[in-house]
PDB file of C-alpha atoms in Angstrom:
ATOM      1  CA  MET A1245       5.608  26.062 -47.487  1.00 43.00           C
ATOM      2  CA  LEU A1246       7.756  23.796 -45.285  1.00 35.00           C
ATOM      3  CA  PRO A1247       9.568  20.840 -46.775  1.00 39.00           C
ATOM      4  CA  LEU A1248       7.846  17.558 -45.828  1.00 33.00           C
ATOM      5  CA  SER A1249      10.727  16.334 -43.587  1.00 35.00           C
ATOM      6  CA  ARG A1250      10.729  19.592 -41.614  1.00 33.00           C
ATOM      7  CA  ALA A1251       6.938  19.505 -41.252  1.00 31.00           C
ATOM      8  CA  ILE A1252       7.156  15.941 -39.921  1.00 31.00           C
ATOM      9  CA  THR A1253       9.941  16.989 -37.528  1.00 30.00           C
ATOM     10  CA  LEU A1254       7.875  19.932 -36.231  1.00 29.00           C
ATOM     11  CA  ALA A1255       4.780  17.744 -35.868  1.00 31.00           C
ATOM     12  CA  THR A1256       6.793  15.137 -33.976  1.00 30.00           C
ATOM     13  CA  LEU A1257       8.332  17.808 -31.726  1.00 28.00           C
ATOM     14  CA  THR A1258       4.908  19.349 -31.039  1.00 29.00           C
ATOM     15  CA  ALA A1259       3.430  15.935 -30.214  1.00 32.00           C
ATOM     16  CA  SER A1260       6.403  15.132 -27.957  1.00 30.00           C
ATOM     17  CA  LEU A1261       6.052  18.422 -26.077  1.00 27.00           C
ATOM     18  CA  ALA A1262       2.322  17.835 -25.637  1.00 32.00           C
ATOM     19  CA  LEU A1263       3.019  14.325 -24.298  1.00 31.00           C
ATOM     20  CA  VAL A1264       5.660  15.600 -21.855  1.00 29.00           C
ATOM     21  CA  ALA A1265       3.338  18.366 -20.679  1.00 32.00           C
ATOM     22  CA  SER A1266       0.444  15.961 -20.150  1.00 33.00           C
ATOM     23  CA  CYS A1267       2.705  13.533 -18.263  1.00 34.00           C
ATOM     24  CA  SER A1268       3.971  16.371 -16.082  1.00 31.00           C
ATOM     25  CA  ILE A1269       0.424  17.462 -15.315  1.00 33.00           C
ATOM     26  CA  ALA A1270      -0.611  13.868 -14.582  1.00 34.00           C
ATOM     27  CA  SER A1271       2.452  13.391 -12.412  1.00 33.00           C
ATOM     28  CA  GLN A1272       1.689  16.540 -10.445  1.00 34.00           C
ATOM     29  CA  THR A1273      -1.891  15.374  -9.984  1.00 33.00           C
ATOM     30  CA  ASP A1274      -0.771  11.884  -8.949  1.00 42.00           C
ATOM     31  CA  ASP A1275       1.834  13.269  -6.537  1.00 44.00           C
ATOM     32  CA  ALA A1276      -0.741  15.614  -5.015  1.00 50.00           C
ATOM     33  CA  ALA A1277      -2.992  12.621  -4.341  1.00 83.00           C
ATOM     34  CA  LEU A1278      -0.225  10.705  -2.565  1.00 92.00           C
ATOM     35  CA  TRP A1279       0.005  11.075   1.184  1.00 96.00           C
ATOM     36  CA  THR A1280       3.119  12.747   2.515  1.00 95.00           C
ATOM     37  CA  ALA A1281       4.865  11.321   5.542  1.00 95.00           C
ATOM     38  CA  ASN A1282       6.774  13.021   8.313  1.00 94.00           C
ATOM     39  CA  PRO A1283       7.278  12.084  11.961  1.00 94.00           C
ATOM     40  CA  ASP A1284       4.017  13.686  13.108  1.00 94.00           C
ATOM     41  CA  ARG A1285       1.703  12.971  10.144  1.00 95.00           C
ATOM     42  CA  LEU A1286       0.916  10.408   7.469  1.00 97.00           C
ATOM     43  CA  GLY A1287      -1.479  12.040   5.031  1.00 96.00           C
ATOM     44  CA  PRO A1288      -4.693  12.732   6.958  1.00 97.00           C
ATOM     45  CA  ILE A1289      -3.571  10.856  10.092  1.00 96.00           C
ATOM     46  CA  ALA A1290      -1.777  12.924  12.722  1.00 95.00           C
ATOM     47  CA  ALA A1291       0.366  11.512  15.521  1.00 95.00           C
ATOM     48  CA  ASP A1292      -2.225  12.734  18.008  1.00 94.00           C
ATOM     49  CA  THR A1293      -5.200  11.145  16.204  1.00 95.00           C
ATOM     50  CA  PRO A1294      -6.883   9.052  18.896  1.00 96.00           C
ATOM     51  CA  PHE A1295      -6.836   5.279  18.425  1.00 97.00           C
ATOM     52  CA  ARG A1296     -10.618   5.090  18.208  1.00 97.00           C
ATOM     53  CA  GLN A1297     -12.801   3.948  15.327  1.00 97.00           C
ATOM     54  CA  ASP A1298     -14.747   7.229  15.140  1.00 97.00           C
ATOM     55  CA  ALA A1299     -11.603   9.404  15.122  1.00 97.00           C
ATOM     56  CA  LEU A1300      -9.900   7.257  12.491  1.00 97.00           C
ATOM     57  CA  ALA A1301     -13.034   7.196  10.308  1.00 97.00           C
ATOM     58  CA  GLU A1302     -13.217  10.993  10.529  1.00 97.00           C
ATOM     59  CA  ALA A1303      -9.574  11.327   9.442  1.00 97.00           C
ATOM     60  CA  LEU A1304      -9.768   8.694   6.694  1.00 96.00           C
ATOM     61  CA  VAL A1305     -12.402  10.197   4.421  1.00 94.00           C
ATOM     62  CA  GLY A1306     -13.262   7.734   1.654  1.00 93.00           C
ATOM     63  CA  PHE A1307     -12.246   4.714   3.734  1.00 95.00           C
ATOM     64  CA  THR A1308     -14.354   2.342   5.812  1.00 96.00           C
ATOM     65  CA  VAL A1309     -12.713   1.722   9.178  1.00 97.00           C
ATOM     66  CA  ASN A1310     -13.591  -1.477  11.058  1.00 96.00           C
ATOM     67  CA  PRO A1311     -12.186  -3.145  14.172  1.00 97.00           C
ATOM     68  CA  GLY A1312     -10.055  -6.231  13.689  1.00 96.00           C
ATOM     69  CA  GLN A1313      -7.640  -8.412  15.597  1.00 96.00           C
ATOM     70  CA  ALA A1314      -3.961  -9.135  15.268  1.00 93.00           C
ATOM     71  CA  SER A1315      -1.710 -11.327  17.358  1.00 89.00           C
ATOM     72  CA  ALA A1316       1.862 -11.270  18.488  1.00 83.00           C
ATOM     73  CA  GLU A1317       3.559 -13.826  20.681  1.00 80.00           C
ATOM     74  CA  GLY A1318       0.240 -15.630  21.105  1.00 86.00           C
ATOM     75  CA  GLU A1319      -1.612 -12.541  22.376  1.00 90.00           C
ATOM     76  CA  THR A1320      -4.461 -11.009  20.363  1.00 93.00           C
ATOM     77  CA  TYR A1321      -5.075  -7.271  20.379  1.00 95.00           C
ATOM     78  CA  LEU A1322      -7.333  -4.670  18.769  1.00 96.00           C
ATOM     79  CA  ILE A1323      -6.406  -3.097  15.450  1.00 97.00           C
ATOM     80  CA  TYR A1324      -8.436  -1.115  12.949  1.00 98.00           C
ATOM     81  CA  GLU A1325      -8.547  -2.043   9.278  1.00 97.00           C
ATOM     82  CA  ALA A1326      -9.286   0.517   6.586  1.00 97.00           C
ATOM     83  CA  ARG A1327     -10.345  -0.092   2.996  1.00 96.00           C
ATOM     84  CA  ARG A1328     -11.893   2.073   0.312  1.00 93.00           C
ATOM     85  CA  THR A1329     -14.625  -0.417  -0.555  1.00 86.00           C
ATOM     86  CA  ASP A1330     -16.092  -3.283   1.432  1.00 82.00           C
ATOM     87  CA  ALA A1331     -14.927  -5.784  -1.205  1.00 82.00           C
ATOM     88  CA  ALA A1332     -11.360  -4.439  -1.311  1.00 85.00           C
ATOM     89  CA  PRO A1333      -8.525  -6.056   0.612  1.00 91.00           C
ATOM     90  CA  VAL A1334      -7.345  -4.282   3.745  1.00 94.00           C
ATOM     91  CA  GLU A1335      -5.291  -1.269   2.668  1.00 95.00           C
ATOM     92  CA  LEU A1336      -4.315   0.116   6.068  1.00 96.00           C
ATOM     93  CA  VAL A1337      -3.821  -1.561   9.425  1.00 97.00           C
ATOM     94  CA  ILE A1338      -3.847   0.869  12.334  1.00 97.00           C
ATOM     95  CA  ASP A1339      -2.285  -0.235  15.591  1.00 97.00           C
ATOM     96  CA  GLY A1340      -2.572   1.411  18.975  1.00 96.00           C
ATOM     97  CA  ASP A1341      -2.803   1.007  22.705  1.00 93.00           C
ATOM     98  CA  GLY A1342      -5.659   2.563  24.665  1.00 90.00           C
ATOM     99  CA  GLU A1343      -6.216   5.849  22.826  1.00 90.00           C
ATOM    100  CA  GLN A1344      -2.573   6.148  21.683  1.00 94.00           C
ATOM    101  CA  LEU A1345      -1.924   5.614  17.970  1.00 95.00           C
ATOM    102  CA  LEU A1346       1.214   3.469  17.601  1.00 96.00           C
ATOM    103  CA  ALA A1347       1.581   2.673  13.890  1.00 97.00           C
ATOM    104  CA  VAL A1348      -0.096   2.646  10.491  1.00 97.00           C
ATOM    105  CA  THR A1349       0.775  -0.139   8.072  1.00 97.00           C
ATOM    106  CA  VAL A1350       0.175   0.497   4.367  1.00 97.00           C
ATOM    107  CA  ARG A1351      -0.455  -2.635   2.288  1.00 96.00           C
ATOM    108  CA  VAL A1352      -1.239  -1.090  -1.115  1.00 96.00           C
ATOM    109  CA  ALA A1353       0.821   0.772  -3.687  1.00 95.00           C
ATOM    110  CA  GLU A1354       0.360   4.364  -4.778  1.00 95.00           C
ATOM    111  CA  LEU A1355      -0.940   5.737  -1.494  1.00 95.00           C
ATOM    112  CA  VAL A1356       2.175   7.194   0.172  1.00 96.00           C
ATOM    113  CA  GLN A1357       4.842   9.427  -1.314  1.00 94.00           C
ATOM    114  CA  SER A1358       7.913   7.426  -0.357  1.00 93.00           C
ATOM    115  CA  ALA A1359      11.297   6.239  -1.604  1.00 93.00           C
ATOM    116  CA  LEU A1360       9.919   2.714  -2.103  1.00 95.00           C
ATOM    117  CA  ASP A1361       6.375   1.529  -2.667  1.00 96.00           C
ATOM    118  CA  VAL A1362       4.502  -1.707  -2.058  1.00 97.00           C
ATOM    119  CA  GLY A1363       5.369  -4.167  -4.831  1.00 97.00           C
ATOM    120  CA  MET A1364       8.666  -2.506  -5.763  1.00 97.00           C
ATOM    121  CA  LEU A1365      12.039  -4.214  -5.690  1.00 96.00           C
ATOM    122  CA  ALA A1366      14.102  -2.952  -2.769  1.00 96.00           C
ATOM    123  CA  GLY A1367      17.005  -2.338  -5.158  1.00 94.00           C
ATOM    124  CA  ALA A1368      15.047   0.480  -6.848  1.00 94.00           C
ATOM    125  CA  VAL A1369      16.809   2.823  -4.382  1.00 93.00           C
ATOM    126  CA  ASP A1370      20.164   2.652  -2.653  1.00 88.00           C
ATOM    127  CA  LEU A1371      19.214   1.291   0.760  1.00 88.00           C
ATOM    128  CA  ASP A1372      21.634   1.937   3.581  1.00 91.00           C
ATOM    129  CA  PRO A1373      22.315  -1.531   5.055  1.00 90.00           C
ATOM    130  CA  ASP A1374      23.051   0.161   8.393  1.00 94.00           C
ATOM    131  CA  LEU A1375      19.363   1.124   8.517  1.00 96.00           C
ATOM    132  CA  CYS A1376      18.133  -2.433   7.804  1.00 96.00           C
ATOM    133  CA  PHE A1377      17.402  -5.135  10.351  1.00 95.00           C
ATOM    134  CA  PRO A1378      16.358  -8.787  10.135  1.00 93.00           C
ATOM    135  CA  GLY A1379      12.768  -9.582  10.996  1.00 90.00           C
ATOM    136  CA  VAL A1380      12.077 -11.655  14.097  1.00 84.00           C
ATOM    137  CA  GLU A1381       9.361 -14.043  15.272  1.00 80.00           C
ATOM    138  CA  GLU A1382       6.378 -13.778  12.868  1.00 80.00           C
ATOM    139  CA  ARG A1383       8.536 -11.793  10.435  1.00 87.00           C
ATOM    140  CA  SER A1384      11.562 -14.039  10.560  1.00 85.00           C
ATOM    141  CA  GLY A1385      13.185 -14.205   7.126  1.00 88.00           C
ATOM    142  CA  ASP A1386      12.014 -10.718   6.176  1.00 93.00           C
ATOM    143  CA  VAL A1387      13.967  -7.467   6.446  1.00 96.00           C
ATOM    144  CA  VAL A1388      12.849  -4.049   7.670  1.00 96.00           C
ATOM    145  CA  CYS A1389      14.672  -0.910   6.473  1.00 96.00           C
ATOM    146  CA  GLN A1390      14.209   2.603   7.775  1.00 95.00           C
ATOM    147  CA  ASP A1391      13.726   5.439   5.323  1.00 94.00           C
ATOM    148  CA  GLU A1392      16.865   7.585   5.258  1.00 92.00           C
ATOM    149  CA  ARG A1393      14.745  10.721   5.367  1.00 90.00           C
ATOM    150  CA  PRO A1394      12.994  11.810   8.582  1.00 90.00           C
ATOM    151  CA  THR A1395       9.583  10.458   7.553  1.00 92.00           C
ATOM    152  CA  GLY A1396       8.804   7.893  10.244  1.00 93.00           C
ATOM    153  CA  LEU A1397       8.561   5.255   7.469  1.00 96.00           C
ATOM    154  CA  THR A1398      10.017   1.775   7.390  1.00 96.00           C
ATOM    155  CA  TYR A1399       9.823  -0.731   4.539  1.00 97.00           C
ATOM    156  CA  TRP A1400       9.111  -4.422   5.100  1.00 97.00           C
ATOM    157  CA  ILE A1401      10.875  -6.472   2.440  1.00 97.00           C
ATOM    158  CA  ARG A1402      10.345 -10.134   1.593  1.00 96.00           C
ATOM    159  CA  VAL A1403      13.674 -11.701   0.608  1.00 95.00           C
ATOM    160  CA  ASP A1404      14.747 -15.111  -0.644  1.00 91.00           C
ATOM    161  CA  HIS A1405      17.410 -15.936   1.920  1.00 87.00           C
ATOM    162  CA  ALA A1406      17.997 -19.203   3.753  1.00 81.00           C
ATOM    163  CA  GLY A1407      20.651 -17.837   6.103  1.00 77.00           C
ATOM    164  CA  PRO A1408      20.518 -18.066   9.893  1.00 80.00           C
ATOM    165  CA  ASP A1409      17.660 -16.334  11.698  1.00 80.00           C
ATOM    166  CA  GLY A1410      18.603 -12.841  12.851  1.00 84.00           C
ATOM    167  CA  GLU A1411      21.176 -12.321  10.096  1.00 88.00           C
ATOM    168  CA  LEU A1412      20.797  -9.820   7.267  1.00 92.00           C
ATOM    169  CA  PRO A1413      21.070 -11.283   3.785  1.00 92.00           C
ATOM    170  CA  PRO A1414      23.778 -10.065   1.397  1.00 92.00           C
ATOM    171  CA  LEU A1415      23.026  -6.686  -0.230  1.00 92.00           C
ATOM    172  CA  GLU A1416      22.291  -8.237  -3.637  1.00 93.00           C
ATOM    173  CA  THR A1417      19.691 -10.529  -2.029  1.00 94.00           C
ATOM    174  CA  LEU A1418      18.151  -7.596  -0.155  1.00 95.00           C
ATOM    175  CA  ASN A1419      17.985  -5.550  -3.380  1.00 95.00           C
ATOM    176  CA  ALA A1420      16.157  -8.434  -5.114  1.00 96.00           C
ATOM    177  CA  GLY A1421      13.527  -8.503  -2.342  1.00 96.00           C
ATOM    178  CA  THR A1422      10.050  -7.038  -2.738  1.00 97.00           C
ATOM    179  CA  VAL A1423       8.464  -4.416  -0.484  1.00 97.00           C
ATOM    180  CA  TYR A1424       5.203  -5.810   0.894  1.00 97.00           C
ATOM    181  CA  GLU A1425       4.357  -3.195   3.542  1.00 97.00           C
ATOM    182  CA  ILE A1426       5.238   0.352   4.467  1.00 97.00           C
ATOM    183  CA  GLN A1427       4.908   1.156   8.134  1.00 97.00           C
ATOM    184  CA  TRP A1428       4.650   4.622   9.669  1.00 97.00           C
ATOM    185  CA  VAL A1429       5.390   5.128  13.347  1.00 96.00           C
ATOM    186  CA  PRO A1430       4.361   8.557  14.609  1.00 93.00           C
ATOM    187  CA  VAL A1431       6.401  10.740  16.896  1.00 83.00           C
ATOM    188  CA  PRO A1432       3.930  12.714  19.010  1.00 68.00           C
ATOM    189  CA  GLY A1433       4.728  16.406  19.432  1.00 66.00           C
TER     190      GLY A1433
END
């Protein structure tokens, strides 16, 4: 018979191993559900996916895709908005021109396998300031940083900085900012 302290130690070790194993399995499952990004694909959306509602709806199984409008510099243009349920906020904004897909903007967390996620502090990873740029016009005061890996992803970060327009904030201010969108720009093959 085992002494009580050793039995408790073995029980604790067994429970710990079971917990680690279950977390690893859950993590693998969660990671498998996340979309991967590379220059020619973001999850189910390929760079050559036509910028049409029917083509996007076919690619985005489980999402409802509806036309919408956005504006830049006073001009409105067609976008498509995708959400998993009609009552949900817009999760994806798909931008294009004619039939050419130009960009997909992700507005929710836990959809894309990426260095940063929506809602995270930018300082969660070591951003390369040389890959960050100040936002302009409608995004003035925000910062956009490119992913260091060849993914086609950029991260839009809301920062608390009252400096001059067009100037990057200090690194500590950037690191304290929050990611509010991930944008993927495809590179057609």
